[in-house]
CSV table of C-alpha atoms and ligand atoms in Angstrom, one decimal:
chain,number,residue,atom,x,y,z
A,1,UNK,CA,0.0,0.0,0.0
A,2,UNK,CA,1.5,3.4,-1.0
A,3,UNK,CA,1.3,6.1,1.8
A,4,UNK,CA,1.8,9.8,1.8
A,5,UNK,CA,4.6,11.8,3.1
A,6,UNK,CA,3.5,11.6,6.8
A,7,UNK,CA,2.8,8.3,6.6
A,8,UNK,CA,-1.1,7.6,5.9
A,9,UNK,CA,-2.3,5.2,3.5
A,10,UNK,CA,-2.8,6.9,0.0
A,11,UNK,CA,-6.1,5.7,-2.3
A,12,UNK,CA,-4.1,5.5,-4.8
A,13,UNK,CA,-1.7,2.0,-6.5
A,14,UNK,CA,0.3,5.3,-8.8
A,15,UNK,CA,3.6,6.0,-7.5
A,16,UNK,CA,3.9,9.4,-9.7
A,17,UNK,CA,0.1,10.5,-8.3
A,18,UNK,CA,1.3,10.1,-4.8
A,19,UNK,CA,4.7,11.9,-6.0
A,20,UNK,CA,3.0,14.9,-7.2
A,21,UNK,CA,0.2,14.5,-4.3
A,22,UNK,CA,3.1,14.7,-2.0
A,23,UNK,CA,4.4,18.0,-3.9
A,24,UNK,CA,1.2,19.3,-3.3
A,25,UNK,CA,1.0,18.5,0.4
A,26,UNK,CA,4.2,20.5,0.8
A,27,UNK,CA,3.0,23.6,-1.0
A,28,UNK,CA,-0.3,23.5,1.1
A,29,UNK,CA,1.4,23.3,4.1
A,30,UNK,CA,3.2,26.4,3.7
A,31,UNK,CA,0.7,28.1,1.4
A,32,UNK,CA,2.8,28.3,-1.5
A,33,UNK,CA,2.6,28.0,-5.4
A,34,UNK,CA,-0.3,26.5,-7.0
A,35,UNK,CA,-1.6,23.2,-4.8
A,36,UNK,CA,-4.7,22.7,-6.8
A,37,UNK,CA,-2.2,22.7,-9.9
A,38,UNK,CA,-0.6,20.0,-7.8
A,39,UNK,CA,-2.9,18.1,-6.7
A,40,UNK,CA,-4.8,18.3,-10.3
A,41,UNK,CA,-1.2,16.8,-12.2
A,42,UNK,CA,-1.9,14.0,-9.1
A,43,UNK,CA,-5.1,13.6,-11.0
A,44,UNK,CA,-3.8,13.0,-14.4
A,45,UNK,CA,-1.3,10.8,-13.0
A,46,UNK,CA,-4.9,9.0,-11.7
A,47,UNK,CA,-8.1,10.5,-11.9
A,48,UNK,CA,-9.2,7.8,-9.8
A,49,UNK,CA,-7.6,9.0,-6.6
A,50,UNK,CA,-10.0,10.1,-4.1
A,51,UNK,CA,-7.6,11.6,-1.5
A,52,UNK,CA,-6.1,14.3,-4.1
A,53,UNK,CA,-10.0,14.9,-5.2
A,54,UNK,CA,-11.1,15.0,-1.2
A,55,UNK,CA,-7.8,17.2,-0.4
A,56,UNK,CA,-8.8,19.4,-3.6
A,57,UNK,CA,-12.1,19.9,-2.8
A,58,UNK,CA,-11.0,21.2,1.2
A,59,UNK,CA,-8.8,23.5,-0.2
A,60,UNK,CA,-11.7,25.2,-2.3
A,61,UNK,CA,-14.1,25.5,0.6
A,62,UNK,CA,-11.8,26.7,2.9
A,63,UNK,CA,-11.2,29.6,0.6
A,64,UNK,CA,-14.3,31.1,2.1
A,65,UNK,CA,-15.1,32.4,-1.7
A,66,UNK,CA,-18.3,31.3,-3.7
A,67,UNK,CA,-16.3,31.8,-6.8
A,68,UNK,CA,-14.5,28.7,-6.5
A,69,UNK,CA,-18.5,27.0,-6.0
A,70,UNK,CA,-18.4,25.4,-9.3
A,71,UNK,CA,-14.3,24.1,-9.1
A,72,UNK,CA,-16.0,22.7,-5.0
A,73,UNK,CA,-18.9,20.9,-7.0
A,74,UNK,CA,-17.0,19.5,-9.6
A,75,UNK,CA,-13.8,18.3,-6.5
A,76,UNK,CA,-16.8,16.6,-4.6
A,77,UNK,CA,-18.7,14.8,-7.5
A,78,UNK,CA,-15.5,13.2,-9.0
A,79,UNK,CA,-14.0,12.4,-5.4
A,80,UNK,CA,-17.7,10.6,-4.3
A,81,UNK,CA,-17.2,8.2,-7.6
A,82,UNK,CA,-13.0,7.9,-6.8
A,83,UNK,CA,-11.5,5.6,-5.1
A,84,UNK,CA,-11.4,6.2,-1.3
A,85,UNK,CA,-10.2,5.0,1.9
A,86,UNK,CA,-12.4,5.7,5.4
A,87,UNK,CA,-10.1,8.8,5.8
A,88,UNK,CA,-10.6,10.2,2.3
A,89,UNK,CA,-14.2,9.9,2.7
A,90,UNK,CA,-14.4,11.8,5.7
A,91,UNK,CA,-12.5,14.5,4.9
A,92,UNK,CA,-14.6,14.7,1.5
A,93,UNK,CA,-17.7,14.9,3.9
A,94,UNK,CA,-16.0,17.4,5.6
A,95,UNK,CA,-15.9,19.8,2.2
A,96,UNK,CA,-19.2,18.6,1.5
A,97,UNK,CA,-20.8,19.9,4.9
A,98,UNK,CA,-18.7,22.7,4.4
A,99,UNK,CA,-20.0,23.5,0.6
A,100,UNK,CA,-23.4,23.1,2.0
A,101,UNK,CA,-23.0,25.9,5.0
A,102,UNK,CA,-22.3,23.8,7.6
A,103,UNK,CA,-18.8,25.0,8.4
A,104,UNK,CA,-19.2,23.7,12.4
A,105,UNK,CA,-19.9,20.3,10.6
A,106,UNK,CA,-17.4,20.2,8.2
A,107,UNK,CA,-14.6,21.7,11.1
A,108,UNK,CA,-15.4,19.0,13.5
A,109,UNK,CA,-15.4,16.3,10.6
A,110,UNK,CA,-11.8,17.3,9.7
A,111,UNK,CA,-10.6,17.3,13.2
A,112,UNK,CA,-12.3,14.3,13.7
A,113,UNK,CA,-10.3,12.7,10.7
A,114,UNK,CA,-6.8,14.6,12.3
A,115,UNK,CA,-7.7,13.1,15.9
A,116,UNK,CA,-8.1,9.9,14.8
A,117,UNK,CA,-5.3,9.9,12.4
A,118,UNK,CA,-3.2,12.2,14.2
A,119,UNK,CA,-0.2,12.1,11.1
A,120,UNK,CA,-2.8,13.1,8.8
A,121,UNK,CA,-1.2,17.0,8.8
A,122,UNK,CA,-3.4,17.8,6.0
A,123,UNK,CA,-6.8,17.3,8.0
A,124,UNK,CA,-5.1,18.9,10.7
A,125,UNK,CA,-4.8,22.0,9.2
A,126,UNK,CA,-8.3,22.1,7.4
A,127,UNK,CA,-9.9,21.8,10.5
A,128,UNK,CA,-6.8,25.1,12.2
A,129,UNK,CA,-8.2,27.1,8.9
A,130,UNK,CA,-12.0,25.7,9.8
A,131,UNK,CA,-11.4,27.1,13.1
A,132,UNK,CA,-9.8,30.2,12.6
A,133,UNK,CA,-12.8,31.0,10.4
A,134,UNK,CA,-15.1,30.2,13.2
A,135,UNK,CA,-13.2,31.8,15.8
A,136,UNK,CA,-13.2,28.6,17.5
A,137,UNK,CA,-10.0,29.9,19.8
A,138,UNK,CA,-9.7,26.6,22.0
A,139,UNK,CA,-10.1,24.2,19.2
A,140,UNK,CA,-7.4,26.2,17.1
A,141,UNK,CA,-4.9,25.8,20.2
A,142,UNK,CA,-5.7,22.1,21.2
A,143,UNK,CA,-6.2,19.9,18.2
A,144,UNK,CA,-2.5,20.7,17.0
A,145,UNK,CA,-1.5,20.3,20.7
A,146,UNK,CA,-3.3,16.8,20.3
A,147,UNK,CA,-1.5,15.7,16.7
A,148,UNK,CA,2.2,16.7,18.0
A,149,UNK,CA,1.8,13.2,20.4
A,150,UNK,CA,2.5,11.5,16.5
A,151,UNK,CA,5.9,13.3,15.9
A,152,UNK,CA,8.8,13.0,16.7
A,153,UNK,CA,10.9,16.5,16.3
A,154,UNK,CA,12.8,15.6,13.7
A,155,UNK,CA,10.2,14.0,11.2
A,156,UNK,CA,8.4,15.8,8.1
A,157,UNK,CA,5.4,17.3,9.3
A,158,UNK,CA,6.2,18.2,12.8
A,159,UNK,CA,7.4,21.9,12.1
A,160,UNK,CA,3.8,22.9,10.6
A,161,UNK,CA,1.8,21.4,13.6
A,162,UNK,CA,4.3,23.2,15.9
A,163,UNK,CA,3.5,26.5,13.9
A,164,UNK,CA,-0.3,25.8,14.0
A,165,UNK,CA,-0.1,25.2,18.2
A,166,UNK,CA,1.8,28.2,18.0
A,167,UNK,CA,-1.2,30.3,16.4
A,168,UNK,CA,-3.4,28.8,18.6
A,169,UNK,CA,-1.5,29.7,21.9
A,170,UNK,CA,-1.5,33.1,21.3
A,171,UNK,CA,-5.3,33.6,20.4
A,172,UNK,CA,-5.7,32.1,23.3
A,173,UNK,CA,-3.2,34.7,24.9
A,174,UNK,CA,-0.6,32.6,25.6
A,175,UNK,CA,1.9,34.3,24.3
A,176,UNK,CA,5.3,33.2,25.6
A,177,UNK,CA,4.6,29.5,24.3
A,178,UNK,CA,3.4,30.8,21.0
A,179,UNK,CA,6.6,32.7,20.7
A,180,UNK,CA,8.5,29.4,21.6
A,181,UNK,CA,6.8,27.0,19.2
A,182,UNK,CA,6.3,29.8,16.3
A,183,UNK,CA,9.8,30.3,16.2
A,184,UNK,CA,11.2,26.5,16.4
A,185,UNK,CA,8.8,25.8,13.8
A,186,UNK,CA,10.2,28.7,11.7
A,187,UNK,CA,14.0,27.5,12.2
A,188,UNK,CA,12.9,24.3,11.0
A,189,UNK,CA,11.1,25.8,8.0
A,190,UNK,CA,11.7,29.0,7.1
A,191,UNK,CA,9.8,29.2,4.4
A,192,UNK,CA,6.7,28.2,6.9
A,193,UNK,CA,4.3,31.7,6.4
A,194,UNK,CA,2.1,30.3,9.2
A,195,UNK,CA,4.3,29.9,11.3
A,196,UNK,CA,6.4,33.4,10.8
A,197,UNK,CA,2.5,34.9,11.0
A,198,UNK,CA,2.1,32.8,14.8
A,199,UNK,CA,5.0,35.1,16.1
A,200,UNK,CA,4.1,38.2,14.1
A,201,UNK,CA,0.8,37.9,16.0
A,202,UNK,CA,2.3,37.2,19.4
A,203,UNK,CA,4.1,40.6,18.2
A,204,UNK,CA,1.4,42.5,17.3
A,205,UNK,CA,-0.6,41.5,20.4
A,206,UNK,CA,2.1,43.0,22.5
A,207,UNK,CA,2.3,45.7,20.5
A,208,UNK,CA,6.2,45.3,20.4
A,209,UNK,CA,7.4,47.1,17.0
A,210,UNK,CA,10.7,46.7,18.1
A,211,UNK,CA,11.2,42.8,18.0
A,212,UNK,CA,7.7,42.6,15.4
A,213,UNK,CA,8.8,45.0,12.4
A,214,UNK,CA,12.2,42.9,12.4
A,215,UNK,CA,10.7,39.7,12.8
A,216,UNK,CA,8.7,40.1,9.7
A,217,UNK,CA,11.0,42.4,7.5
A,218,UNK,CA,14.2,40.4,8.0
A,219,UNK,CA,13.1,37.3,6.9
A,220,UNK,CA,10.4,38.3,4.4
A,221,UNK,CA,12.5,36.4,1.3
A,222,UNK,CA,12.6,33.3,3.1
A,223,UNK,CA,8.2,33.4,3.5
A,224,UNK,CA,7.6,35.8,1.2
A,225,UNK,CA,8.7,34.0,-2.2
A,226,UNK,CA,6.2,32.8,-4.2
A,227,UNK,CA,3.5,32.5,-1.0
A,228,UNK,CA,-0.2,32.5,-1.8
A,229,UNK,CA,-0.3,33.9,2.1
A,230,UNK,CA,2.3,36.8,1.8
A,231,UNK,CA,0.1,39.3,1.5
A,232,UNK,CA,-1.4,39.0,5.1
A,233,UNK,CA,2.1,39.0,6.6
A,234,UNK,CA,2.8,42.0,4.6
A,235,UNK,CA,-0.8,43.8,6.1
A,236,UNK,CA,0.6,42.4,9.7
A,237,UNK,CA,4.1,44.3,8.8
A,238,UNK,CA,1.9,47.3,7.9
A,239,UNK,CA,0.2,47.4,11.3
A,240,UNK,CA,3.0,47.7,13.0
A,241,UNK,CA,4.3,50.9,11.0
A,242,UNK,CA,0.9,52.1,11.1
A,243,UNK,CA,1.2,52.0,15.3
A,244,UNK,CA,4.3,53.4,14.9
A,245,UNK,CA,2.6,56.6,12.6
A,246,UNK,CA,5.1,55.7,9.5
A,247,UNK,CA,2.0,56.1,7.4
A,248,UNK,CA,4.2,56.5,3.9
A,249,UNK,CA,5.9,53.0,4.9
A,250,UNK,CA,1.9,51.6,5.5
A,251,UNK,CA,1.1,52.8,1.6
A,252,UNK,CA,4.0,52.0,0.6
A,253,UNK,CA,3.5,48.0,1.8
A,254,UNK,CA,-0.1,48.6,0.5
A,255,UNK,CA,0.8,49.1,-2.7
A,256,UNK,CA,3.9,47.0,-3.4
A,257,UNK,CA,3.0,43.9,-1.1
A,258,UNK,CA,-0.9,43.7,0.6
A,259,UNK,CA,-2.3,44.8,-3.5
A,260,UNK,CA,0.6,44.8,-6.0
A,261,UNK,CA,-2.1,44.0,-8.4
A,262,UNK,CA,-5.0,45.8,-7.1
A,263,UNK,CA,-7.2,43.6,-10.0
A,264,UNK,CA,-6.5,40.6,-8.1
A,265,UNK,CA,-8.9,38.1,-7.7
A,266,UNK,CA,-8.0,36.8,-4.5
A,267,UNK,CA,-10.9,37.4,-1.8
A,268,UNK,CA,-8.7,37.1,1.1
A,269,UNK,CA,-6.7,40.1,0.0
A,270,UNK,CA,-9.8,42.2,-0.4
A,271,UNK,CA,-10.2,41.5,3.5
A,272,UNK,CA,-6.4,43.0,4.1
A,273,UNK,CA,-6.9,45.9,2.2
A,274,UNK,CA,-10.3,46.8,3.8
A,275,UNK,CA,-8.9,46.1,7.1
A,276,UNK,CA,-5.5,48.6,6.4
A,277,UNK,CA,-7.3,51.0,4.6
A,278,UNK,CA,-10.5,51.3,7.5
A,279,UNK,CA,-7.5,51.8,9.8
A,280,UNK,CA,-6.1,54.4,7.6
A,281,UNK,CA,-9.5,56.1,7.5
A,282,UNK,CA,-10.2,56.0,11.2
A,283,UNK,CA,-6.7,57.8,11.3
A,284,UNK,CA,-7.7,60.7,8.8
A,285,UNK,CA,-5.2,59.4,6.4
A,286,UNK,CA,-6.2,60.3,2.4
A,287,UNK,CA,-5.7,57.2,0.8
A,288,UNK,CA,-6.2,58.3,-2.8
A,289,UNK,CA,-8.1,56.3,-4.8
A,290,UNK,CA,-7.5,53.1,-3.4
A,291,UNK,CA,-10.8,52.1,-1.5
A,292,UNK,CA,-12.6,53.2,-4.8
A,293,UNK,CA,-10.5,50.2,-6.4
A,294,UNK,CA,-11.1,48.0,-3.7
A,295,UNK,CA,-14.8,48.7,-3.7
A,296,UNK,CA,-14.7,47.5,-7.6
A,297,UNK,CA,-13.3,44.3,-6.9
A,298,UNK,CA,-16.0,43.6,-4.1
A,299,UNK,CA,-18.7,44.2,-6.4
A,300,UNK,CA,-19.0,40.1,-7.4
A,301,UNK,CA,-19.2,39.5,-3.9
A,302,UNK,CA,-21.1,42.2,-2.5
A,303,UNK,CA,-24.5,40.3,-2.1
A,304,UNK,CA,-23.1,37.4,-1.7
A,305,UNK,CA,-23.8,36.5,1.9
A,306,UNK,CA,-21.7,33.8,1.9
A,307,UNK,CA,-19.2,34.8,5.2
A,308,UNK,CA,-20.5,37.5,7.3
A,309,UNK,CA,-16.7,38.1,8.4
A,310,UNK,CA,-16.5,39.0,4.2
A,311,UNK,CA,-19.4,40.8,3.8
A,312,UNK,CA,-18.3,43.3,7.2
A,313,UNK,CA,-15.2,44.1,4.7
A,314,UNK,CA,-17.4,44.7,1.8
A,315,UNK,CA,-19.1,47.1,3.6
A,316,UNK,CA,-15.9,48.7,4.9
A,317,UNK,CA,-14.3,49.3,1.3
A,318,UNK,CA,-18.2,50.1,-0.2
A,319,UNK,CA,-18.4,53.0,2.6
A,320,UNK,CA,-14.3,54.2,2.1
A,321,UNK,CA,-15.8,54.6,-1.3
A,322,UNK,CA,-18.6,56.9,-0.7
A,323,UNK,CA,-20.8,54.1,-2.9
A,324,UNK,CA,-23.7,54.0,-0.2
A,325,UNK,CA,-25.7,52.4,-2.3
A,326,UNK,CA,-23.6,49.3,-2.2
A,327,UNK,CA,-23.1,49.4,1.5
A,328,UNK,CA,-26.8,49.4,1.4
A,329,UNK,CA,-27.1,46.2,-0.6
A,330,UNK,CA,-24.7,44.1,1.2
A,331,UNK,CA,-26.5,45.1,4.3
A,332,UNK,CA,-29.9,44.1,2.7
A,333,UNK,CA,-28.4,40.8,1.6
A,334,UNK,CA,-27.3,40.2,5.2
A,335,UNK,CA,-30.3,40.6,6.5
A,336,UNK,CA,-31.6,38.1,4.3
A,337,UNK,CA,-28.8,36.0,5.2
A,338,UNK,CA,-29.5,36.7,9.2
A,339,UNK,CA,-33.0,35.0,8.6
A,340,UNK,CA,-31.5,31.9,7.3
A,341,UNK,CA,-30.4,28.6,9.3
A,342,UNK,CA,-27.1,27.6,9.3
A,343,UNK,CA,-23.6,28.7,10.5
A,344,UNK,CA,-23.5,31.9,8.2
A,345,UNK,CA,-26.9,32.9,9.6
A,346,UNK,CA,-26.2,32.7,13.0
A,347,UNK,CA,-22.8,34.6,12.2
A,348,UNK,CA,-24.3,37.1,10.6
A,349,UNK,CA,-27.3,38.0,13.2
A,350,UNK,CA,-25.4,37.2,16.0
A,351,UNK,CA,-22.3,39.7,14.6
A,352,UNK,CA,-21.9,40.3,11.5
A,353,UNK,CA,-24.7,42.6,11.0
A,354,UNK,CA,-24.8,44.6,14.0
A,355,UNK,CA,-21.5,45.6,12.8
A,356,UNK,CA,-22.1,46.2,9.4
A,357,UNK,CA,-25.1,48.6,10.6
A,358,UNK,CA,-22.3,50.0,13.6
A,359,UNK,CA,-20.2,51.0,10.7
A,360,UNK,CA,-22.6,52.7,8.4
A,361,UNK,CA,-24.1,54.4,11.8
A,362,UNK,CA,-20.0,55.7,11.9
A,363,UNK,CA,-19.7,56.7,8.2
A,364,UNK,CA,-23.3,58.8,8.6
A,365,UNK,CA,-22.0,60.3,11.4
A,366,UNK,CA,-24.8,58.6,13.7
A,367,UNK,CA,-21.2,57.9,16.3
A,368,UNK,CA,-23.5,56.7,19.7
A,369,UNK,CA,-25.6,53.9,17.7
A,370,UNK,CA,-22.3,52.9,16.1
A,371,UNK,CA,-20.3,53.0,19.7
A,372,UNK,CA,-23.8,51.0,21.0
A,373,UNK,CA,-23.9,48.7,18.4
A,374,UNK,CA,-20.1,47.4,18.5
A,375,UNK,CA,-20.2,47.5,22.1
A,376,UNK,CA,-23.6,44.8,22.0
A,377,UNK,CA,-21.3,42.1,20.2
A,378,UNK,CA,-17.8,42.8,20.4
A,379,UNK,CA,-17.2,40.4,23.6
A,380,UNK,CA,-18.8,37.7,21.5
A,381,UNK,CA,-17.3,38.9,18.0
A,382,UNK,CA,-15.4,35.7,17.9
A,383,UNK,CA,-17.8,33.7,16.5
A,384,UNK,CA,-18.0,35.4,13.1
A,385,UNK,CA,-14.6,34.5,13.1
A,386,UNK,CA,-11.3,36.0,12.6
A,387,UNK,CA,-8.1,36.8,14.8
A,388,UNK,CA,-7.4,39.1,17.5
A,389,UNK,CA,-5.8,41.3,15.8
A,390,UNK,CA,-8.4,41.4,12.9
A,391,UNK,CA,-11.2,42.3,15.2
A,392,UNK,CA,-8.8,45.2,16.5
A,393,UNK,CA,-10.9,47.0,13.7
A,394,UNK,CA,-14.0,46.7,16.0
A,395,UNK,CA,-12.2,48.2,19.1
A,396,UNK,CA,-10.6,51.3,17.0
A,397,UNK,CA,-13.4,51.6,15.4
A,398,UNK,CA,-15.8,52.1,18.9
A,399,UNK,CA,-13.2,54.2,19.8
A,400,UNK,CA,-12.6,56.9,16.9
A,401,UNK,CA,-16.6,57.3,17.1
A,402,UNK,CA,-16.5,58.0,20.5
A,403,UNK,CA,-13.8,60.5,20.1
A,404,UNK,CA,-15.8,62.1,17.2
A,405,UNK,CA,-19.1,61.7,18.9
A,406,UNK,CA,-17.6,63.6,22.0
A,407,UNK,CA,-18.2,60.8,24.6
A,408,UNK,CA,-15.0,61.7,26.3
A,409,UNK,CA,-15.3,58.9,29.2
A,410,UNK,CA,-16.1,55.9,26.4
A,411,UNK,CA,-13.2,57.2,24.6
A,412,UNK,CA,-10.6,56.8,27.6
A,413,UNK,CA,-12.3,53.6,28.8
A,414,UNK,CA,-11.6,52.3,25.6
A,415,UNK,CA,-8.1,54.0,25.2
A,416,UNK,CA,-7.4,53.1,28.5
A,417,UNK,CA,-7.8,49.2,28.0
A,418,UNK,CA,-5.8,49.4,24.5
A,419,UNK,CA,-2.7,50.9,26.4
A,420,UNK,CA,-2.9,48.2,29.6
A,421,UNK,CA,-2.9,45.6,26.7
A,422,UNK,CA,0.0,47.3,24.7
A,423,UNK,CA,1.8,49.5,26.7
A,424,UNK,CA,4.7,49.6,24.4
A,425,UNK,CA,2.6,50.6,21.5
A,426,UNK,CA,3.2,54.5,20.4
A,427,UNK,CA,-0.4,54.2,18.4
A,428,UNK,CA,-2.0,53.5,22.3
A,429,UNK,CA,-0.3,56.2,23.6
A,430,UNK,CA,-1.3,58.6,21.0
A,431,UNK,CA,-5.2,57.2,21.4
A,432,UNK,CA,-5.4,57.4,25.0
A,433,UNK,CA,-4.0,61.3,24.6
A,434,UNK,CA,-6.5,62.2,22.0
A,435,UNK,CA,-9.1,60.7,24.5
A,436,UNK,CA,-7.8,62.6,27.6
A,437,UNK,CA,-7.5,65.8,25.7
A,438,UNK,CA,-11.0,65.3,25.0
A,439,UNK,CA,-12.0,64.6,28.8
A,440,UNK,CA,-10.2,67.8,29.6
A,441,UNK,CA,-12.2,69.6,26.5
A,442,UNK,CA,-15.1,68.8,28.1
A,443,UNK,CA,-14.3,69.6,31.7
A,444,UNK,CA,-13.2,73.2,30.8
A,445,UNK,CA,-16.3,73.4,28.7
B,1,LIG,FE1,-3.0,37.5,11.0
């Protein structure tokens, strides 16, 4: 029987598809090059091999993009007439429930698979990204803490579960550890973007430019290279300049690294560039024409409704626009989405769209109902998703209203907590100022 590179039996008797499956394994793993082109030269090699079409098909889901719908379909029909061992099928039930809106399903159905075949990295880390997108913070800590009882240090595979634990210790605030395992898995493999991203996180958290703008700019050409995840290390590198008030080095990583082609077709870099440029916004920064851009390339997915984490974004680069009418229409197909069973449904009414409304009630002005709003959902904002330092947005965002609103004490309150969590961090400091200034405004007033 012919097994994978960590070890688990491949459904599959073609040496060169499990060659080229292997390739693809590797390139997943540290989201690199093309996998699907991988996995889909696995498929020539034998179209009968239901763990490439099962590993296929959990890439595309995971991609939280209706686009690749069709490309899902087409993974899950072939793999359900394939060849398949009990693992294969699983996992293609996992992509399945996932396809179908049930993300919870589909998570626990990879993790599952991973638990029960803890060498199966590839499981492993659809049910990390299944997590992450679900904001299930425990789950993304302990099922690569489970997993790492199958390795020994030295063996292929054990680097990427160390930089997955690593992720999942510091959304779970444990940062020292995360620091520890993101950076052994990084000497291991330095090419490891996830891994690299684990520590830039533990950085950001900290809000430690020092040791974070280092972290990620010295040893950008060993991650950065041909990554399909680059681009979000990049945005994390942009934070930090942004706390530091570089703002010309924050466009300057906008336009060369977080949307070097701002046509791009690649939804997850949509979400970076609303996040930055929001931030930007909040800041009074004049970003040129570059939400007007944005806002073009979310027009496919506007209505979509697919991921109310997406859809928050949408809104953010349709109202950095000025195209109201859009921001209206995304919020209209949320609320059609907030009626609806399912995982997306209960992200959306749950968080998704008091948020969206929050930040319409910001850009009309109306800063109380949006401070109100965020407020309601931001202790529970998790579950539409997300990290930490993603849902920052939410907390700046509270906070800038209040400070335009004139609601001096919500403004320190929420200064104040942002400078106990990063004391080190210049863009704190400068908050909380802004925010006393205003108390002391008011007081003379
Ligand atoms: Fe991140």
């Amino acid at each position: 029987m012919l097994k994978d590179r960590y070890g688990n039996a491949a459904s599959t008797k073609s040496e060169a598809a499990v060659a080229r499956y292997n390739e693809a394994l590797d390139l997943i793993r540290v989201y690199r090059g093309d996998p699907i082109a991988a996995l889909d030269a696995a498929l020539e090699e034998d179209p009968e091999f239901g763990g490439a079409w099962a590993a296929r098909a959990g890439l595309l889901v995971t991609a939280t993009d209706k686009a690749y719908g069709e490309e899902t379909a087409k993974s899950l029909r072939a793999g359900a007439a394939a060849n398949l061992n009990e693992r294969d099928s699983a996992l293609l039930k996992g992509a399945q429930d996932w396809a179908e809106g049930r993300y919870a399903d589909g998570t626990a159905r990879f993790a599952r698979v991973a638990q029960e075949n803890p060498r199966d990295v590839l499981a492993l880390q659809y049910a990390h990204v299944g997590c992450f997108f679900l904001g299930l913070q425990s789950e993304l800590r302990d099922w690569p803490l489970q997993a790492m009882r199958a390795f020994k240090s030295s063996e292929d595979g054990y680097s990427y579960i160390l930089g997955m634990a690593a992720f999942g210790l510091e959304e779970c605030g444990d940062y020292a550890r995360a620091d520890i395992y993101g950076r052994q898995a990084v000497e291991i493999d330095p090419r490891d973007g996830w891994a690299v991203h684990a520590v830039a996180h533990v950085n950001e958290m900290r809000g430690d430019l020092d040791t974070g703008i280092p972290w990620l700019a010295d040893s950008a050409h060993q991650w950065a290279p041909d990554s399909g995840f680059a681009y979000h290390n990049w945005w994390h590198l942009g934070l930090l300049y942004l706390d530091r008030g570089d703002i010309a080095e924050v466009l300057k990583l906008f336009d060369e690294k977080v949307r070097p082609n701002p046509d791009q077709q690649v939804l997850m870099e949509w979400l970076d560039a609303s996040a930055m440029l929001w931030r930007l916004k909040l800041e009074g920064v004049d970003t040129g024409d570059r939400f007007a851009t944005l806002a073009v390339c979310w027009e496919r997915a506007g209505e979509d409704a697919f991921y109310a984490f997406n859809d928050l974004h949408a809104i953010m680069a349709f109202l950095g626009a000025g195209r109201m009418a859009d921001a209206e229409r995304t919020l209209k197909a949320m609320r059609q989405a907030a009626a609806d069973g399912g995982d997306n449904g209960y992200m959306t009414r749950k968080v998704g769209l008091p948020l969206a409304e929050a930040f319409v009630a910001f850009e009309a002005g109306r800063y109380g109902e949006c401070v109100e709003k965020i407020a309601s959902v931001r202790g529970i904002a998790q579950r539409f998703g997300g990290s930490h330092a993603q849902r920052d947005v939410l907390s700046l965002t509270a906070l800038h209203a209040a400070l335009r609103g004139g609601f001096a004490q919500t403004a320190e309150a929420f200064a104040a907590e942002r400078l106990a969590h990063k004391p080190q961090s210049p863009w704190a400091g400068r908050l909380a100022r802004q925010a006393r200034e205003l108390r002391v405004k008011e007081h003379a007033a």
